[in-house]
mmCIF file of C-alpha atoms in Angstrom:
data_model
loop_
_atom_site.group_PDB
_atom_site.id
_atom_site.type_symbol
_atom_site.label_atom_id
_atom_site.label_comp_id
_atom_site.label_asym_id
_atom_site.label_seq_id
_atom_site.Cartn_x
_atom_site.Cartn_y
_atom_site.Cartn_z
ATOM 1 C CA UNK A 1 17.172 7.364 5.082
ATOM 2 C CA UNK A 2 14.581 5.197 3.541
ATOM 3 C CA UNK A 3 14.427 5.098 -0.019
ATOM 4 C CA UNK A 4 14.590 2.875 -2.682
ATOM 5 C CA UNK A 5 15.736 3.424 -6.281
ATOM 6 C CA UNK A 6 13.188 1.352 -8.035
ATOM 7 C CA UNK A 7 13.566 3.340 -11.238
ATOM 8 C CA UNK A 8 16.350 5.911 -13.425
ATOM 9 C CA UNK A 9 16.524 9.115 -11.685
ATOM 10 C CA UNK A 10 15.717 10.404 -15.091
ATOM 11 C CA UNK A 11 12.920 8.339 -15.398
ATOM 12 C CA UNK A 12 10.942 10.286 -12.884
ATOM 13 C CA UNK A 13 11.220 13.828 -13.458
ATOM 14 C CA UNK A 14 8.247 15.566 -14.871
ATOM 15 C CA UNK A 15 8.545 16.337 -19.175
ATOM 16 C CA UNK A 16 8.945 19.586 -19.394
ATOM 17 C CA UNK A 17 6.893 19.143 -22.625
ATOM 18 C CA UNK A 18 4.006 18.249 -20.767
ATOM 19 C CA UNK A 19 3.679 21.741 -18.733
ATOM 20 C CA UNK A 20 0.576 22.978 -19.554
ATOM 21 C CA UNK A 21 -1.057 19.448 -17.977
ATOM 22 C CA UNK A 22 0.505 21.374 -14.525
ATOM 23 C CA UNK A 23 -2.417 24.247 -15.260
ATOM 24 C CA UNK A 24 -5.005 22.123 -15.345
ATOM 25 C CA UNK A 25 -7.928 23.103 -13.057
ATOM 26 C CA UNK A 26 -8.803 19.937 -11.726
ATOM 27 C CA UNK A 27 -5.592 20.337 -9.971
ATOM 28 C CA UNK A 28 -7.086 22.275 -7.882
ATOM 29 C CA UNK A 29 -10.151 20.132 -7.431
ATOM 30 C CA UNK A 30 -7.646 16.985 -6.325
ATOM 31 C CA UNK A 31 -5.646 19.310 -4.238
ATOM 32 C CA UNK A 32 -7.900 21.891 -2.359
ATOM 33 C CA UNK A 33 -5.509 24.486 -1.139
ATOM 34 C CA UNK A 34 -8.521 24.837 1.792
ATOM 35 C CA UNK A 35 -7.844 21.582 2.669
ATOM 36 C CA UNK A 36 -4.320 21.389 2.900
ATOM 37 C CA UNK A 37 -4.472 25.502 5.101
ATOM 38 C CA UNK A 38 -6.657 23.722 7.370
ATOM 39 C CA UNK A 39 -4.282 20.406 8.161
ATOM 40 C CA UNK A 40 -0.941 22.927 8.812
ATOM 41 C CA UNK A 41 -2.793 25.607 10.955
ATOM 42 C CA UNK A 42 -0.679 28.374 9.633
ATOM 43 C CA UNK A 43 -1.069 31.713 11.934
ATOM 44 C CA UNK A 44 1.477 33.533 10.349
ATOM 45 C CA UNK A 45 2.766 33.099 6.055
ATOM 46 C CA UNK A 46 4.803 35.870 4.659
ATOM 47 C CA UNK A 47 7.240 33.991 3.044
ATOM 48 C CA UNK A 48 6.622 30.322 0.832
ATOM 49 C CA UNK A 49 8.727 28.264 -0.802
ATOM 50 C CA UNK A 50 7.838 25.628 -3.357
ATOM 51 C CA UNK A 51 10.276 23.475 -4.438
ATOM 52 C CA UNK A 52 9.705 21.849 -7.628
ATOM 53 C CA UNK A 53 7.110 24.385 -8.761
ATOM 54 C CA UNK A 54 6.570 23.582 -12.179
ATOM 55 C CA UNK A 55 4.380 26.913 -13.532
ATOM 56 C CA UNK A 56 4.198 28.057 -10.125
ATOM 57 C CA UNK A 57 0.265 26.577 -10.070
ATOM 58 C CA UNK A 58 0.225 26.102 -6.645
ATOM 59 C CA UNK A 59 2.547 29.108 -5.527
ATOM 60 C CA UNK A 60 -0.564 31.086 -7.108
ATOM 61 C CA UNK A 61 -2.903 29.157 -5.408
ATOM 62 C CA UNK A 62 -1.304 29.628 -2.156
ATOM 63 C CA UNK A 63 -0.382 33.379 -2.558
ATOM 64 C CA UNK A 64 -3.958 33.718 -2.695
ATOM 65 C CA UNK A 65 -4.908 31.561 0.256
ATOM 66 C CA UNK A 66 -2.293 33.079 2.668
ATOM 67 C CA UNK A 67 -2.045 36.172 1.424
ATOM 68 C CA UNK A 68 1.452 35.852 1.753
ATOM 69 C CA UNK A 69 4.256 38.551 0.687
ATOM 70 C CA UNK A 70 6.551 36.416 -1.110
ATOM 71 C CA UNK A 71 6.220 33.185 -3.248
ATOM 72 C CA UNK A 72 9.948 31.925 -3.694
ATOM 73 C CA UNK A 73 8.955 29.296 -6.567
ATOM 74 C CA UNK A 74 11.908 26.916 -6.848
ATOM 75 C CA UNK A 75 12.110 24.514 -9.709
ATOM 76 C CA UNK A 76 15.595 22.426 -11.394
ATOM 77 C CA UNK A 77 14.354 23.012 -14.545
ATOM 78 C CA UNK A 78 15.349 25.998 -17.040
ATOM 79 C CA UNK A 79 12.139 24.730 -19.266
ATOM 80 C CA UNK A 80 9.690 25.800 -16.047
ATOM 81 C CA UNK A 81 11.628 28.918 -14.776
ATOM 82 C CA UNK A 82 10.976 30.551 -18.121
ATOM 83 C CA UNK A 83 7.597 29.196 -18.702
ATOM 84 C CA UNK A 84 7.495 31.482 -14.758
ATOM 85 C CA UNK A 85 8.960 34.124 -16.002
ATOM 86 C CA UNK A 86 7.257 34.530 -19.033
ATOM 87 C CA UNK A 87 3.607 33.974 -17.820
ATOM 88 C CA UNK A 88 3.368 34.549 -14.480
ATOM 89 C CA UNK A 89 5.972 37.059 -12.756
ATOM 90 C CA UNK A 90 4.073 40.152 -14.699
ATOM 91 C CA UNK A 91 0.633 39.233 -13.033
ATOM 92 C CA UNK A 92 2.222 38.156 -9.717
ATOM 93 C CA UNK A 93 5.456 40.347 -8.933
ATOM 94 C CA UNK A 94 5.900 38.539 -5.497
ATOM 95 C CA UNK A 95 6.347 34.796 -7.113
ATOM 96 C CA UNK A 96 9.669 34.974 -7.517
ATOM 97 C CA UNK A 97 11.512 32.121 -9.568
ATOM 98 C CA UNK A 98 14.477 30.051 -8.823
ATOM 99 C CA UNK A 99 16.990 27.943 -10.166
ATOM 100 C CA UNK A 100 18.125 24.750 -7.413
ATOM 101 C CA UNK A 101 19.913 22.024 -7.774
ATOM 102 C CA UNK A 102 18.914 18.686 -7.556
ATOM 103 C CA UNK A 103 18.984 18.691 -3.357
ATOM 104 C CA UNK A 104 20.321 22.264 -2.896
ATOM 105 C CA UNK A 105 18.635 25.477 -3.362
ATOM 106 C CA UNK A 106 20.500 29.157 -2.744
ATOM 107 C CA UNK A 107 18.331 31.132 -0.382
ATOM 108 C CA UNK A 108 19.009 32.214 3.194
ATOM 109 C CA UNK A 109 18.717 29.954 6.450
ATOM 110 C CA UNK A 110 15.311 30.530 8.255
ATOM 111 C CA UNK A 111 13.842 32.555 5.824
ATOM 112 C CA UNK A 112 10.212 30.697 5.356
ATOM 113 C CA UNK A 113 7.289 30.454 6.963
ATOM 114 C CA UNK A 114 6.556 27.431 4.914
ATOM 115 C CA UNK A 115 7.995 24.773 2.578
ATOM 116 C CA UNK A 116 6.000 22.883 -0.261
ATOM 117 C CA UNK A 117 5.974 20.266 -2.639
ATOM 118 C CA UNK A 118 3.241 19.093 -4.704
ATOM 119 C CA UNK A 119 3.814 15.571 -6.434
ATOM 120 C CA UNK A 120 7.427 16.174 -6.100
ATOM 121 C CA UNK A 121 8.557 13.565 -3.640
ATOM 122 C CA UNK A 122 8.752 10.772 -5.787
ATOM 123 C CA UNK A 123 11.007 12.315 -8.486
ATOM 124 C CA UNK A 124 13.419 13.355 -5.944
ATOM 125 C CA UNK A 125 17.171 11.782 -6.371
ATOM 126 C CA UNK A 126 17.803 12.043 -2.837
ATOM 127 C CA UNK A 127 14.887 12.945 -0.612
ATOM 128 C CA UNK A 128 16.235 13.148 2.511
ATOM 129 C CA UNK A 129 19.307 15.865 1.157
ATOM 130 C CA UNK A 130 16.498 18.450 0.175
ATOM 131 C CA UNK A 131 14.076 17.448 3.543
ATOM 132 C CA UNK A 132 17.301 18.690 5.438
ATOM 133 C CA UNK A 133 17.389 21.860 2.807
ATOM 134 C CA UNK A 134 13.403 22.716 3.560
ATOM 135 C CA UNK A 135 14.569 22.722 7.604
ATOM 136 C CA UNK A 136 17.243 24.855 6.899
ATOM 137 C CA UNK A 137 15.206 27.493 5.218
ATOM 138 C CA UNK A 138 12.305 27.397 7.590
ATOM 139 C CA UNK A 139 11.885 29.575 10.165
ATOM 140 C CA UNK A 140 11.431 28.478 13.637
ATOM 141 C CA UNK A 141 8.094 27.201 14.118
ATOM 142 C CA UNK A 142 7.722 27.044 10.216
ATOM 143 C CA UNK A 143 5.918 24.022 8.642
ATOM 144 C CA UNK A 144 7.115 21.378 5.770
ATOM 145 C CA UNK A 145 3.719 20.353 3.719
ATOM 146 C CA UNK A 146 4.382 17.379 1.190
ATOM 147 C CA UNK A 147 1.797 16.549 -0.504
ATOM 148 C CA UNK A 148 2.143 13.380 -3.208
ATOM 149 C CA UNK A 149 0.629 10.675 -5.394
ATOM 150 C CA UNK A 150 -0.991 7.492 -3.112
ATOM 151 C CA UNK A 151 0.914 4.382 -4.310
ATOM 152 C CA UNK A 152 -1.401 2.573 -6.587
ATOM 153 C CA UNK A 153 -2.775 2.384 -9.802
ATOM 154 C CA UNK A 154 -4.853 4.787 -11.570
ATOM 155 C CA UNK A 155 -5.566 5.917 -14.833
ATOM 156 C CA UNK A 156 -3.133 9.296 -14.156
ATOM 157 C CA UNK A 157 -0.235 10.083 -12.786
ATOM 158 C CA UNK A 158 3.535 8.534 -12.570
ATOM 159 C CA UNK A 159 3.429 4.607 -12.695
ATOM 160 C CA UNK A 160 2.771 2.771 -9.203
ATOM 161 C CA UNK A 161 6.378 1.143 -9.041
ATOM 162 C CA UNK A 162 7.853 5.351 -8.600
ATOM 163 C CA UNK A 163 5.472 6.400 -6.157
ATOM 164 C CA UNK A 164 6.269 6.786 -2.570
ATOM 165 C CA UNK A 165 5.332 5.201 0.594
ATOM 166 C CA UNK A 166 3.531 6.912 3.245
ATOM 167 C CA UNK A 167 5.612 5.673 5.793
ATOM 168 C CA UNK A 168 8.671 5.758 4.008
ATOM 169 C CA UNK A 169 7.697 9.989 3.503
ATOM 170 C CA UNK A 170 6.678 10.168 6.962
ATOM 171 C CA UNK A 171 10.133 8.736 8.405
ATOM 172 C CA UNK A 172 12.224 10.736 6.259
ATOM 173 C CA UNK A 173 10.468 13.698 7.188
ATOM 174 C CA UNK A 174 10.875 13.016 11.169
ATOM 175 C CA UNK A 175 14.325 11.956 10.340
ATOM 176 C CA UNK A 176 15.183 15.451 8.940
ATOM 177 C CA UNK A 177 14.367 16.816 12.498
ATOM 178 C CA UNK A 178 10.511 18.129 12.055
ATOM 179 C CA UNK A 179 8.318 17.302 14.861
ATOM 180 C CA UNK A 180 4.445 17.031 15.093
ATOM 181 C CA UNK A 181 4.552 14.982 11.751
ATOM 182 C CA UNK A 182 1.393 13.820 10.632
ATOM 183 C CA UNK A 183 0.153 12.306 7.555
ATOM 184 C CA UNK A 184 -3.060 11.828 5.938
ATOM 185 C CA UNK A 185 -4.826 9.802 3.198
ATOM 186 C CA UNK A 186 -8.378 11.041 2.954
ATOM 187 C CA UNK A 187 -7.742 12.457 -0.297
ATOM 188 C CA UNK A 188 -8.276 10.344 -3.620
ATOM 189 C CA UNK A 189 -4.943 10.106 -5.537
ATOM 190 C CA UNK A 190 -3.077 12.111 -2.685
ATOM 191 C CA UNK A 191 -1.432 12.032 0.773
ATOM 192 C CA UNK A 192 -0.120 14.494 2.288
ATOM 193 C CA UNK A 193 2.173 14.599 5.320
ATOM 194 C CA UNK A 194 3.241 17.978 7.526
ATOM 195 C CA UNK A 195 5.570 18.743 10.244
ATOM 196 C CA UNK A 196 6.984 21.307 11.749
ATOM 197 C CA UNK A 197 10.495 23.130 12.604
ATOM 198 C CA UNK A 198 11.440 23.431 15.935
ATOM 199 C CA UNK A 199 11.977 26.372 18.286
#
C-alpha cells in the first residue's frame, strides 16, 4: 500500500466544530455532482454509500441526482451522525446514518451500487483497509468514486503536506482489486479517481 504518514492521524480529521463550513454552497459549485454522474456512467443507483459524510451534503446531492432509494451516510464521528439525525433524516427518510470505525463499517457484503468519499482520502488512518471495505460492500459491477483535494497550496482546504497524491490514490485503488480506474484533474482544487468492482 502506498502511503505515507506525513502528519498525526489526529491531525487530519475534519473539526467537528467546523460543520456548518460542510453546507456551504460553493461546495457544490467545486464539486458538480453532474460532473462527477457523467465520469462513473452509472446505469443503475439504488443503493449509495458515503463514507465520511459529514452532514450528509453530498448524500443529498446525490439522492437527488440518482434518484436513488437509499443513502447509507457513513461517518466516525458521533458530532456528524447527530448533526444527520437531527437536520436531515426528517426531510430525507432514505439517508440513513451510520456509525464506522476508522477502516470498518457494519453493513452487508455487495449491498451498493456505489461508494463515495468527498475530501476524505487524506484523513484516512489506513486507506487501503477501508478501499478493501468499499469493494466488499459494492455490488458487482458497482463503482468506487473518490473525489479529493489536488496537492498544493491554496487559500482553503487541509495544508499541502496532508494531501494525497494522485498516483498514490490511483494505486491504492487498483490495488484493492477495482478495475477500469481512472483519474482526473480538470477540476480546480479537486481530483477525482473511479473504478469499478468486478463481475
Amino acid at each position: 500500500m502506498i502511503f505515507i504518514k506525513e502528519a498525526n492521524v489526529h491531525d487530519r480529521k475534519f473539526n467537528p466544530q467546523k460543520l456548518q463550513k460542510l453546507n456551504s454552497p460553493d461546495r457544490l459549485k467545486d464539486i458538480p455532482p453532474d460532473y462527477i454522474m457523467g465520469k462513473l456512467n452509472l446505469k443503475k443507483s439504488e443503493v449509495l454509500v458515503e463514507i465520511g459524510a459529514g452532514t450528509a451534503f453530498f448524500s443529498k446531492a446525490f439522492l437527488r441526482q440518482l434518484d436513488a432509494k437509499t443513502v447509507y451516510a457513513c461517518d466516525l464521528s458521533e458530532t456528524m451522525l447527530q448533526w444527520i439525525k437531527d437536520n436531515v433524516t426528517l426531510k430525507y427518510p432514505n439517508i440513513i446514518p451510520v456509525k464506522t470505525g476508522e477502516s470498518t463499517i457494519p453493513l452487508e457484503d455487495r449491498l451498493a451500487d456505489m461508494v463515495f468519499t468527498i475530501n476524505l482520502h487524506h484523513e484516512l488512518e489506513n486507506p487501503g483497509l477501508m478501499l478493501l471495505e468499499a469493494y466488499r460492500l459494492l455490488k458487482p459491477g458497482g463503482k468506487i468514486c473518490i473525489v479529493d483535494w489536488l496537492k498544493k497550496e491554496m487559500a482553503e482546504g487541509p495544508p499541502a503536506k496532508i494531501r494525497c497524491f494522485l498516483g498514490d490514490v490511483k494505486a491504492q485503488v487498483v490495488q484493492a482489486g477495482f478495475g477500469n480506474v481512472k483519474d482526473y484533474e480538470d477540476l480546480a482544487k479537486h481530483f477525482l479517481v473511479v473504478g469499478e468492482k468486478g463481475h
